[in-house]
Amino acid sequence: MVMAKGEEEAHLENVALREARRGDIVSEAGGIVYMLLPDSGVKETEVLLGRMEKTILATCHSFTVLTKALVFPVTRSASFEEVQREGLRVLPQLPSCPGMKPMISEVFQSAEKASGRLSVIEPDPLTREMLKGYSMKVCPEDIEMDVQVFPDTKSFLLSQSLKEPKPHAVLLHASGEGPGALEVIHYLRSLPGGSRYYIILSAAPHSEEEVSRAYAAGVDDHMFRPLHLELLSAKVFRRFRKEGGVGV
């Protein structure tokens, strides 16, 4: 959760409503803007506040608009009233500064982390390594992620990772050697605990019919190539946090 306060000129509530994403909740009470971000981690929240900062400064045409924000990563059971009470105690003590420079509070944060495995099935070796390297590089602190890459569906289906109960994201190339994408989707869904697999189809541009068949087979999401790496990582991290009950 984020609690923010600023000068009237900043129009914080309007900016928050403009930048909020689906699933986020924004409210205002007593001059303080509250943002509940159930599907975001700390880094994602800082990016959101950075966008708000740019909007505030661009709208006000001034670098002297003072705001302050307090971020509570809530990774254990805590009521809204508890978080609000702590925020009302701490927020007045924070220095006001231009833009939106947040302070991260660890009061309601535990050592618990979300965890999961990302399996990348990609026939091109350069793309495989690029996807693995990028995913590991941008993995947030609140997620423990193991990344495995496979050149084809056959090697993926023979791997031991399918036997582990942790949340599992699968980036499935729509073509290549071995069993086809639809066959893999059907197989994963038939396994005990098959719902733990978050299957993303990596599809060729303008292959809507193929994507439609994949959804009918049980795929969760799709992305057209060339892949947008930042978006892919955001989808995977959001799923792991949701499965692990970790969020802001």
Coordinates of N, CA and C in Angstrom, one line a residue, residues 8-243:
E8 N -1.6 21.1 -2.8 CA -2.8 21.0 -3.5 C -2.6 21.1 -5.0
E9 N -1.5 21.8 -5.4 CA -1.2 22.0 -6.8 C -0.8 20.7 -7.5
A10 N -0.4 19.7 -6.7 CA 0.1 18.4 -7.2 C -1.1 17.6 -7.7
H11 N -2.3 17.8 -7.2 CA -3.5 17.0 -7.6 C -3.2 15.5 -7.6
L12 N -2.7 15.1 -6.4 CA -2.2 13.7 -6.3 C -3.3 12.7 -6.6
E13 N -4.5 12.9 -6.1 CA -5.6 11.9 -6.3 C -5.8 11.7 -7.8
N14 N -5.9 12.8 -8.6 CA -6.2 12.7 -10.0 C -5.0 12.0 -10.7
V15 N -3.8 12.3 -10.3 CA -2.6 11.7 -10.9 C -2.6 10.2 -10.6
A16 N -3.0 9.8 -9.3 CA -3.0 8.4 -9.0 C -4.1 7.7 -9.8
L17 N -5.2 8.3 -9.9 CA -6.3 7.6 -10.7 C -5.9 7.4 -12.2
R18 N -5.2 8.4 -12.7 CA -4.7 8.3 -14.1 C -3.7 7.2 -14.3
E19 N -2.8 7.0 -13.3 CA -1.7 6.0 -13.4 C -2.1 4.6 -12.9
A20 N -3.2 4.5 -12.2 CA -3.6 3.3 -11.6 C -3.9 2.2 -12.7
R21 N -3.6 1.0 -12.4 CA -3.9 -0.1 -13.4 C -5.1 -0.9 -12.9
R22 N -5.5 -1.8 -13.8 CA -6.7 -2.6 -13.4 C -6.3 -3.4 -12.2
G23 N -7.2 -3.4 -11.2 CA -7.0 -4.1 -9.9 C -6.5 -3.2 -8.8
D24 N -5.9 -2.0 -9.2 CA -5.4 -1.1 -8.2 C -6.6 -0.3 -7.6
I25 N -6.5 0.1 -6.4 CA -7.6 0.9 -5.7 C -7.0 2.2 -5.2
V26 N -7.7 3.3 -5.5 CA -7.2 4.6 -5.1 C -8.4 5.3 -4.4
S27 N -8.0 5.9 -3.2 CA -9.0 6.7 -2.5 C -8.2 7.8 -1.8
E28 N -9.0 8.8 -1.3 CA -8.5 9.9 -0.6 C -9.3 10.2 0.7
A29 N -8.6 10.6 1.7 CA -9.2 10.9 3.0 C -8.3 11.8 3.8
G30 N -8.8 12.9 4.3 CA -8.0 13.8 5.1 C -6.8 14.4 4.4
G31 N -6.8 14.6 3.1 CA -5.7 15.1 2.4 C -4.6 14.1 2.0
I32 N -4.9 12.8 2.4 CA -3.9 11.7 2.1 C -4.5 10.8 1.0
V33 N -3.7 10.5 0.0 CA -4.1 9.6 -1.0 C -3.6 8.2 -0.7
Y34 N -4.5 7.2 -0.7 CA -4.2 5.8 -0.5 C -4.3 5.0 -1.8
M35 N -3.2 4.2 -2.0 CA -3.2 3.4 -3.2 C -2.9 1.9 -2.8
L36 N -3.9 1.1 -3.0 CA -3.7 -0.3 -2.7 C -3.3 -1.0 -4.1
L37 N -2.2 -1.7 -4.0 CA -1.6 -2.3 -5.3 C -1.4 -3.8 -5.0
P38 N -2.5 -4.5 -5.1 CA -2.4 -5.9 -4.8 C -1.5 -6.8 -5.6
D39 N -1.2 -6.4 -6.9 CA -0.5 -7.2 -7.8 C 0.9 -6.6 -8.1
S40 N 1.4 -5.8 -7.2 CA 2.7 -5.1 -7.4 C 3.7 -5.4 -6.3
G41 N 5.0 -5.4 -6.6 CA 6.0 -5.5 -5.7 C 6.6 -4.1 -5.5
V42 N 7.7 -4.1 -4.7 CA 8.3 -2.8 -4.4 C 8.9 -2.1 -5.6
K43 N 9.6 -2.9 -6.5 CA 10.1 -2.2 -7.7 C 9.1 -1.7 -8.6
E44 N 8.0 -2.5 -8.8 CA 6.9 -2.1 -9.7 C 6.2 -0.8 -9.1
T45 N 6.1 -0.8 -7.8 CA 5.5 0.4 -7.1 C 6.4 1.6 -7.3
E46 N 7.7 1.5 -7.2 CA 8.6 2.6 -7.4 C 8.5 3.1 -8.9
V47 N 8.3 2.2 -9.8 CA 8.2 2.6 -11.2 C 6.9 3.4 -11.3
L48 N 5.8 2.9 -10.7 CA 4.5 3.6 -10.8 C 4.6 5.0 -10.2
L49 N 5.3 5.2 -9.0 CA 5.5 6.5 -8.4 C 6.4 7.4 -9.3
G50 N 7.3 6.8 -10.0 CA 8.1 7.5 -10.9 C 7.3 8.1 -12.0
R51 N 6.4 7.4 -12.5 CA 5.5 7.9 -13.5 C 4.6 9.0 -13.0
M52 N 4.2 8.9 -11.7 CA 3.4 9.9 -11.1 C 4.2 11.2 -10.9
E53 N 5.5 11.0 -10.6 CA 6.3 12.2 -10.4 C 6.5 13.0 -11.7
K54 N 6.7 12.2 -12.8 CA 6.8 12.9 -14.1 C 5.5 13.7 -14.5
T55 N 4.4 13.0 -14.2 CA 3.1 13.7 -14.5 C 2.9 14.9 -13.6
I56 N 3.2 14.8 -12.3 CA 3.1 16.0 -11.5 C 3.9 17.2 -11.9
L57 N 5.2 16.9 -12.2 CA 6.1 18.0 -12.6 C 5.7 18.5 -14.0
A58 N 5.3 17.7 -14.9 CA 4.9 18.2 -16.2 C 3.6 19.0 -16.1
T59 N 2.7 18.6 -15.2 CA 1.4 19.3 -15.1 C 1.6 20.7 -14.4
C60 N 2.5 20.7 -13.4 CA 2.7 21.9 -12.6 C 3.7 22.9 -13.2
H61 N 4.5 22.3 -14.2 CA 5.5 23.2 -14.8 C 6.4 23.8 -13.7
S62 N 6.7 23.0 -12.7 CA 7.5 23.5 -11.6 C 8.2 22.3 -10.9
F63 N 9.4 22.6 -10.5 CA 10.2 21.5 -9.7 C 10.1 21.8 -8.2
T64 N 9.2 22.6 -7.8 CA 9.1 23.0 -6.4 C 7.9 22.4 -5.7
V65 N 7.0 21.7 -6.5 CA 5.8 21.1 -5.9 C 6.3 20.0 -4.9
L66 N 5.9 20.1 -3.7 CA 6.4 19.2 -2.6 C 5.4 18.0 -2.4
T67 N 5.9 16.8 -2.4 CA 5.1 15.7 -2.1 C 5.9 14.7 -1.3
K68 N 5.2 13.8 -0.6 CA 6.0 12.7 0.1 C 5.1 11.5 0.0
A69 N 5.8 10.3 0.0 CA 5.1 9.0 -0.2 C 5.7 8.0 0.7
L70 N 4.9 7.2 1.3 CA 5.3 6.1 2.2 C 4.8 4.8 1.6
V71 N 5.7 3.8 1.3 CA 5.3 2.5 0.7 C 5.4 1.4 1.8
F72 N 4.3 0.7 2.0 CA 4.3 -0.4 2.9 C 4.2 -1.7 2.1
P73 N 5.3 -2.5 1.9 CA 5.2 -3.8 1.4 C 4.5 -4.7 2.4
V74 N 3.3 -5.2 2.1 CA 2.6 -6.1 3.1 C 2.7 -7.5 2.7
T75 N 3.6 -8.3 3.3 CA 3.8 -9.7 2.9 C 3.4 -10.6 4.1
R76 N 2.7 -10.1 5.0 CA 2.1 -10.9 6.1 C 0.8 -10.3 6.4
S77 N 0.0 -11.1 7.2 CA -1.3 -10.6 7.5 C -1.3 -9.3 8.3
A78 N -2.0 -8.3 7.8 CA -2.1 -7.0 8.4 C -3.3 -6.3 7.9
S79 N -4.1 -5.8 8.8 CA -5.3 -5.1 8.4 C -5.1 -3.7 7.9
F80 N -6.0 -3.2 7.1 CA -5.9 -1.9 6.6 C -5.7 -0.9 7.7
E81 N -6.4 -1.1 8.8 CA -6.4 -0.1 9.9 C -5.0 -0.1 10.5
E82 N -4.3 -1.2 10.6 CA -3.0 -1.3 11.1 C -2.0 -0.5 10.2
V83 N -2.1 -0.7 8.9 CA -1.2 0.0 8.0 C -1.5 1.5 8.0
Q84 N -2.8 1.8 8.0 CA -3.1 3.2 8.1 C -2.6 3.9 9.3
R85 N -2.8 3.3 10.4 CA -2.4 3.8 11.7 C -0.9 4.1 11.7
E86 N -0.1 3.2 11.2 CA 1.4 3.3 11.1 C 1.7 4.4 10.2
G87 N 1.0 4.5 9.0 CA 1.3 5.5 8.1 C 1.0 6.9 8.6
L88 N -0.1 7.1 9.3 CA -0.4 8.4 9.9 C 0.6 8.8 10.9
R89 N 1.2 7.8 11.5 CA 2.3 8.2 12.5 C 3.6 8.6 11.8
V90 N 3.9 7.9 10.7 CA 5.2 8.1 10.1 C 5.2 9.2 9.1
L91 N 4.1 9.3 8.3 CA 4.0 10.2 7.2 C 4.4 11.7 7.5
P92 N 3.9 12.2 8.6 CA 4.2 13.6 9.0 C 5.7 13.8 9.3
Q93 N 6.4 12.8 9.6 CA 7.8 12.9 9.9 C 8.7 12.9 8.7
L94 N 8.1 12.5 7.6 CA 9.0 12.4 6.3 C 9.2 13.8 5.8
P95 N 10.4 14.1 5.2 CA 10.6 15.4 4.6 C 9.9 15.5 3.3
S96 N 9.3 16.6 3.0 CA 8.7 16.9 1.7 C 9.8 17.1 0.7
C97 N 9.6 16.7 -0.5 CA 10.6 16.9 -1.6 C 9.9 17.0 -2.9
P98 N 10.6 17.6 -3.9 CA 10.0 17.8 -5.2 C 9.7 16.4 -5.8
G99 N 8.6 16.3 -6.5 CA 8.3 15.0 -7.2 C 7.7 14.0 -6.3
M100 N 8.1 12.8 -6.4 CA 7.5 11.7 -5.6 C 8.6 10.7 -5.2
K101 N 9.4 11.0 -4.2 CA 10.5 10.2 -3.8 C 10.0 9.4 -2.6
P102 N 9.7 8.1 -2.8 CA 9.1 7.3 -1.7 C 10.1 6.8 -0.6
M103 N 9.5 6.6 0.5 CA 10.3 5.9 1.6 C 9.6 4.5 1.7
I104 N 10.5 3.5 1.8 CA 10.0 2.1 1.9 C 10.0 1.7 3.3
S105 N 8.8 1.3 3.9 CA 8.7 0.8 5.2 C 8.8 -0.7 5.3
E106 N 9.5 -1.2 6.2 CA 9.5 -2.7 6.4 C 8.7 -3.2 7.6
V107 N 7.9 -2.3 8.1 CA 7.1 -2.7 9.3 C 6.3 -3.9 9.1
F108 N 5.6 -4.0 8.0 CA 4.7 -5.1 7.7 C 5.3 -6.2 6.7
Q109 N 6.6 -6.1 6.6 CA 7.2 -7.0 5.7 C 7.9 -8.2 6.4
S110 N 7.7 -9.4 5.9 CA 8.3 -10.6 6.5 C 9.4 -11.1 5.6
A111 N 10.1 -12.1 6.1 CA 11.1 -12.7 5.3 C 10.6 -13.6 4.1
E112 N 9.3 -13.8 4.2 CA 8.6 -14.7 3.2 C 8.8 -14.1 1.8
K113 N 9.1 -15.0 0.8 CA 9.2 -14.5 -0.5 C 8.4 -15.4 -1.4
A114 N 8.0 -14.9 -2.5 CA 7.3 -15.7 -3.5 C 8.4 -16.5 -4.3
S115 N 8.0 -17.6 -4.8 CA 9.0 -18.4 -5.5 C 8.3 -19.1 -6.7
G116 N 9.1 -19.5 -7.7 CA 8.6 -20.1 -8.8 C 9.6 -20.5 -9.8
R117 N 9.2 -21.2 -10.8 CA 10.2 -21.6 -11.9 C 9.6 -21.1 -13.2
L118 N 10.6 -20.6 -14.0 CA 10.2 -20.2 -15.4 C 10.9 -21.1 -16.3
S119 N 10.1 -21.8 -17.2 CA 10.7 -22.7 -18.2 C 10.5 -22.0 -19.5
V120 N 11.6 -21.8 -20.3 CA 11.5 -21.2 -21.6 C 11.8 -22.2 -22.6
I121 N 10.8 -22.5 -23.5 CA 10.9 -23.4 -24.6 C 11.0 -22.6 -25.9
E122 N 12.3 -22.6 -26.4 CA 12.6 -21.7 -27.5 C 13.7 -22.3 -28.4
P123 N 13.4 -22.6 -29.7 CA 14.3 -23.2 -30.5 C 15.6 -22.4 -30.8
D124 N 15.5 -21.1 -30.8 CA 16.7 -20.3 -31.2 C 17.6 -20.1 -30.0
P125 N 18.8 -20.6 -30.0 CA 19.7 -20.6 -28.9 C 20.0 -19.2 -28.4
L126 N 20.2 -18.2 -29.2 CA 20.5 -16.9 -28.8 C 19.3 -16.3 -28.0
T127 N 18.1 -16.5 -28.6 CA 16.9 -16.0 -27.9 C 16.7 -16.7 -26.5
R128 N 17.0 -18.0 -26.5 CA 16.9 -18.7 -25.2 C 17.8 -18.0 -24.1
E129 N 19.0 -17.8 -24.4 CA 19.9 -17.3 -23.4 C 19.6 -15.8 -23.1
M130 N 19.1 -15.1 -24.1 CA 18.7 -13.7 -23.8 C 17.5 -13.7 -22.9
L131 N 16.5 -14.5 -23.1 CA 15.4 -14.6 -22.2 C 15.8 -15.0 -20.8
K132 N 16.7 -15.9 -20.7 CA 17.1 -16.4 -19.3 C 17.9 -15.3 -18.6
G133 N 18.8 -14.7 -19.3 CA 19.6 -13.6 -18.7 C 18.8 -12.4 -18.3
Y134 N 17.9 -12.0 -19.1 CA 17.1 -10.8 -18.8 C 16.2 -11.1 -17.6
S135 N 15.5 -12.3 -17.6 CA 14.6 -12.6 -16.5 C 15.4 -12.7 -15.2
M136 N 16.6 -13.2 -15.1 CA 17.3 -13.3 -13.9 C 17.8 -11.9 -13.5
K137 N 18.1 -11.1 -14.5 CA 18.7 -9.7 -14.1 C 17.6 -8.9 -13.5
V138 N 16.4 -9.0 -14.0 CA 15.3 -8.1 -13.5 C 14.5 -8.7 -12.4
C139 N 14.8 -9.9 -11.9 CA 14.0 -10.6 -10.9 C 14.0 -9.8 -9.6
P140 N 12.9 -9.4 -9.1 CA 12.8 -8.6 -7.9 C 13.3 -9.3 -6.6
E141 N 13.6 -8.5 -5.6 CA 14.1 -9.1 -4.4 C 13.1 -10.0 -3.7
D142 N 11.8 -9.8 -3.9 CA 10.8 -10.5 -3.1 C 10.4 -11.8 -3.9
I143 N 11.1 -12.2 -4.9 CA 10.8 -13.4 -5.6 C 12.1 -14.2 -5.8
E144 N 12.0 -15.5 -5.5 CA 13.1 -16.5 -5.7 C 12.7 -17.3 -7.0
M145 N 13.4 -17.1 -8.0 CA 13.0 -17.7 -9.3 C 14.1 -18.5 -9.9
D146 N 13.8 -19.7 -10.4 CA 14.7 -20.6 -11.1 C 14.3 -20.5 -12.6
V147 N 15.2 -20.3 -13.4 CA 15.0 -20.2 -14.9 C 15.6 -21.4 -15.6
Q148 N 14.9 -22.1 -16.3 CA 15.4 -23.2 -17.1 C 15.0 -23.0 -18.6
V149 N 15.9 -23.3 -19.5 CA 15.6 -23.2 -20.9 C 15.7 -24.5 -21.6
F150 N 14.9 -24.7 -22.7 CA 14.8 -25.9 -23.4 C 14.7 -25.6 -24.9
P151 N 15.4 -26.4 -25.7 CA 15.4 -26.1 -27.2 C 14.1 -26.6 -27.8
D152 N 13.4 -27.5 -27.2 CA 12.2 -28.1 -27.8 C 11.2 -28.6 -26.7
T153 N 10.0 -29.0 -27.1 CA 9.1 -29.5 -26.1 C 9.4 -30.9 -25.5
K154 N 10.1 -31.7 -26.3 CA 10.4 -33.0 -25.9 C 11.4 -32.9 -24.7
S155 N 12.4 -32.1 -24.8 CA 13.3 -32.0 -23.6 C 12.7 -31.4 -22.4
F156 N 11.7 -30.5 -22.6 CA 11.0 -29.9 -21.5 C 10.1 -31.0 -20.8
L157 N 9.4 -31.8 -21.6 CA 8.5 -32.8 -21.0 C 9.3 -33.9 -20.3
L158 N 10.6 -34.1 -20.6 CA 11.4 -35.1 -20.0 C 12.1 -34.6 -18.7
S159 N 12.0 -33.3 -18.5 CA 12.7 -32.7 -17.4 C 12.1 -33.0 -16.0
Q160 N 12.9 -33.0 -15.0 CA 12.4 -33.3 -13.6 C 11.6 -32.2 -13.0
S161 N 11.7 -31.0 -13.6 CA 11.0 -29.8 -13.1 C 9.5 -30.0 -13.0
L162 N 9.0 -30.8 -13.9 CA 7.5 -31.0 -13.9 C 7.0 -31.7 -12.6
K163 N 7.9 -32.4 -11.9 CA 7.5 -33.1 -10.7 C 7.5 -32.2 -9.5
E164 N 8.0 -31.0 -9.6 CA 8.1 -30.2 -8.4 C 6.8 -29.4 -8.2
P165 N 6.3 -29.2 -7.0 CA 5.0 -28.5 -6.7 C 5.0 -27.0 -6.8
K166 N 6.1 -26.4 -7.0 CA 6.2 -24.9 -6.9 C 5.4 -24.3 -8.2
P167 N 5.0 -23.0 -8.1 CA 4.4 -22.4 -9.2 C 5.3 -22.4 -10.4
H168 N 4.8 -22.6 -11.6 CA 5.6 -22.8 -12.7 C 5.1 -22.1 -13.9
A169 N 5.9 -21.1 -14.4 CA 5.5 -20.4 -15.6 C 6.2 -21.0 -16.8
V170 N 5.5 -21.2 -17.9 CA 6.0 -21.9 -19.1 C 5.8 -21.0 -20.3
L171 N 6.9 -20.5 -20.9 CA 6.9 -19.8 -22.1 C 7.0 -20.8 -23.2
L172 N 5.9 -21.0 -23.9 CA 5.8 -22.1 -24.9 C 5.9 -21.6 -26.3
H173 N 6.9 -21.9 -27.0 CA 7.0 -21.6 -28.4 C 6.0 -22.4 -29.2
A174 N 5.3 -21.7 -30.1 CA 4.2 -22.3 -30.8 C 4.6 -23.3 -31.8
S175 N 5.9 -23.3 -32.2 CA 6.3 -24.3 -33.2 C 7.7 -24.8 -32.8
G176 N 8.2 -25.7 -33.6 CA 9.5 -26.3 -33.2 C 9.4 -27.8 -33.2
E177 N 10.5 -28.5 -32.8 CA 10.5 -30.0 -32.8 C 9.8 -30.5 -31.6
G178 N 9.4 -31.8 -31.6 CA 8.8 -32.4 -30.5 C 7.2 -32.2 -30.5
P179 N 6.6 -32.7 -29.5 CA 5.1 -32.5 -29.4 C 4.7 -31.1 -29.6
G180 N 3.5 -30.9 -30.3 CA 3.1 -29.5 -30.6 C 2.6 -28.8 -29.4
A181 N 2.4 -27.5 -29.5 CA 2.0 -26.7 -28.4 C 0.7 -27.1 -27.8
L182 N -0.3 -27.5 -28.6 CA -1.6 -27.9 -28.0 C -1.5 -29.2 -27.2
E183 N -0.6 -30.1 -27.7 CA -0.4 -31.3 -27.0 C 0.2 -31.1 -25.6
V184 N 1.2 -30.2 -25.6 CA 1.9 -29.8 -24.3 C 0.9 -29.2 -23.4
I185 N 0.1 -28.3 -23.9 CA -0.9 -27.6 -23.0 C -1.8 -28.7 -22.4
H186 N -2.4 -29.6 -23.2 CA -3.3 -30.6 -22.7 C -2.6 -31.5 -21.7
Y187 N -1.3 -31.8 -21.9 CA -0.6 -32.7 -21.0 C -0.4 -32.0 -19.6
L188 N 0.1 -30.7 -19.7 CA 0.3 -30.0 -18.4 C -1.0 -29.9 -17.6
R189 N -2.1 -29.6 -18.3 CA -3.4 -29.4 -17.6 C -3.9 -30.8 -17.0
S190 N -3.4 -31.9 -17.6 CA -3.9 -33.2 -17.1 C -3.1 -33.7 -15.9
L191 N -1.9 -33.0 -15.6 CA -1.1 -33.5 -14.5 C -1.8 -33.1 -13.1
P192 N -1.5 -33.8 -12.1 CA -2.0 -33.4 -10.7 C -1.5 -32.0 -10.4
G193 N -2.4 -31.1 -10.0 CA -2.0 -29.8 -9.7 C -1.7 -29.0 -11.0
G194 N -2.3 -29.4 -12.1 CA -2.0 -28.8 -13.4 C -2.3 -27.3 -13.4
S195 N -3.1 -26.8 -12.5 CA -3.5 -25.4 -12.5 C -2.3 -24.5 -12.1
R196 N -1.3 -25.1 -11.5 CA -0.1 -24.3 -11.1 C 0.7 -23.8 -12.2
Y197 N 0.5 -24.4 -13.4 CA 1.2 -24.0 -14.6 C 0.6 -22.7 -15.2
Y198 N 1.4 -21.7 -15.3 CA 1.0 -20.5 -16.0 C 1.6 -20.5 -17.4
I199 N 0.8 -20.9 -18.4 CA 1.3 -21.2 -19.7 C 1.1 -19.9 -20.6
I200 N 2.2 -19.4 -21.1 CA 2.2 -18.3 -22.1 C 2.6 -18.8 -23.4
L201 N 1.8 -18.6 -24.4 CA 2.1 -19.0 -25.8 C 2.9 -17.9 -26.5
S202 N 4.1 -18.3 -27.0 CA 4.9 -17.4 -27.8 C 4.6 -17.6 -29.3
A203 N 3.8 -16.7 -29.8 CA 3.2 -17.0 -31.1 C 3.8 -16.0 -32.2
A204 N 3.7 -16.5 -33.4 CA 4.2 -15.6 -34.6 C 3.1 -14.5 -34.8
P205 N 3.6 -13.4 -35.3 CA 2.6 -12.3 -35.6 C 1.5 -12.8 -36.5
H206 N 0.3 -12.2 -36.3 CA -0.8 -12.5 -37.1 C -1.2 -14.0 -37.1
S207 N -1.0 -14.6 -36.0 CA -1.4 -16.1 -35.9 C -2.6 -16.2 -34.9
E208 N -3.6 -15.4 -35.2 CA -4.7 -15.3 -34.2 C -5.5 -16.7 -34.1
E209 N -5.6 -17.4 -35.3 CA -6.3 -18.6 -35.2 C -5.6 -19.7 -34.3
E210 N -4.3 -19.7 -34.4 CA -3.5 -20.6 -33.6 C -3.6 -20.2 -32.1
V211 N -3.6 -18.9 -31.9 CA -3.8 -18.5 -30.5 C -5.1 -18.8 -29.9
S212 N -6.1 -18.7 -30.8 CA -7.5 -19.1 -30.3 C -7.6 -20.5 -30.0
R213 N -7.0 -21.4 -30.8 CA -6.9 -22.8 -30.5 C -6.2 -23.1 -29.2
A214 N -5.1 -22.4 -28.9 CA -4.4 -22.5 -27.7 C -5.2 -22.2 -26.5
Y215 N -6.0 -21.1 -26.6 CA -6.9 -20.7 -25.4 C -7.9 -21.8 -25.2
A216 N -8.5 -22.4 -26.3 CA -9.5 -23.4 -26.1 C -8.8 -24.7 -25.5
A217 N -7.5 -24.9 -25.7 CA -6.8 -26.0 -25.0 C -6.5 -25.7 -23.6
G218 N -6.5 -24.5 -23.2 CA -6.2 -24.2 -21.8 C -5.0 -23.3 -21.5
V219 N -4.5 -22.6 -22.5 CA -3.3 -21.7 -22.3 C -3.8 -20.5 -21.5
D220 N -3.0 -19.9 -20.7 CA -3.4 -18.8 -19.8 C -3.2 -17.4 -20.5
D221 N -2.2 -17.3 -21.3 CA -1.9 -16.0 -21.9 C -1.1 -16.2 -23.2
H222 N -0.9 -15.1 -24.0 CA -0.1 -15.3 -25.2 C 0.7 -14.0 -25.4
M223 N 1.8 -14.0 -26.1 CA 2.5 -12.9 -26.6 C 3.0 -13.1 -28.0
F224 N 2.9 -12.1 -28.8 CA 3.4 -12.2 -30.2 C 4.9 -11.9 -30.3
R225 N 5.6 -12.6 -31.1 CA 7.0 -12.3 -31.3 C 7.2 -11.1 -32.3
P226 N 8.2 -10.3 -32.2 CA 9.2 -10.4 -31.1 C 8.7 -10.1 -29.7
L227 N 9.2 -10.8 -28.7 CA 8.6 -10.7 -27.4 C 9.1 -9.3 -26.8
H228 N 8.2 -8.8 -26.0 CA 8.5 -7.6 -25.2 C 8.9 -8.1 -23.8
L229 N 10.2 -8.1 -23.6 CA 10.8 -8.7 -22.4 C 10.3 -8.1 -21.1
E230 N 10.2 -6.8 -21.0 CA 9.7 -6.2 -19.8 C 8.3 -6.7 -19.5
L231 N 7.4 -6.7 -20.5 CA 6.0 -7.2 -20.3 C 6.0 -8.6 -19.9
L232 N 6.8 -9.5 -20.5 CA 6.9 -10.9 -20.2 C 7.2 -11.1 -18.7
S233 N 8.3 -10.4 -18.3 CA 8.7 -10.5 -16.9 C 7.7 -10.0 -15.9
A234 N 7.0 -8.9 -16.3 CA 5.9 -8.4 -15.4 C 4.8 -9.4 -15.2
K235 N 4.4 -10.1 -16.3 CA 3.4 -11.1 -16.2 C 3.8 -12.3 -15.3
V236 N 5.0 -12.7 -15.5 CA 5.5 -13.9 -14.7 C 5.6 -13.5 -13.2
F237 N 6.2 -12.3 -12.9 CA 6.4 -11.9 -11.6 C 5.1 -11.7 -10.9
R238 N 4.1 -11.2 -11.6 CA 2.8 -11.0 -11.0 C 2.2 -12.3 -10.6
R239 N 2.3 -13.3 -11.5 CA 1.7 -14.6 -11.2 C 2.4 -15.2 -10.0
F240 N 3.7 -15.2 -9.9 CA 4.4 -15.7 -8.7 C 4.0 -15.1 -7.4
R241 N 3.8 -13.7 -7.5 CA 3.4 -13.0 -6.3 C 2.0 -13.4 -5.9
K242 N 1.1 -13.6 -6.9 CA -0.2 -14.0 -6.6 C -0.3 -15.3 -6.0
E243 N 0.5 -16.3 -6.5 CA 0.5 -17.6 -6.0 C 1.1 -17.6 -4.6

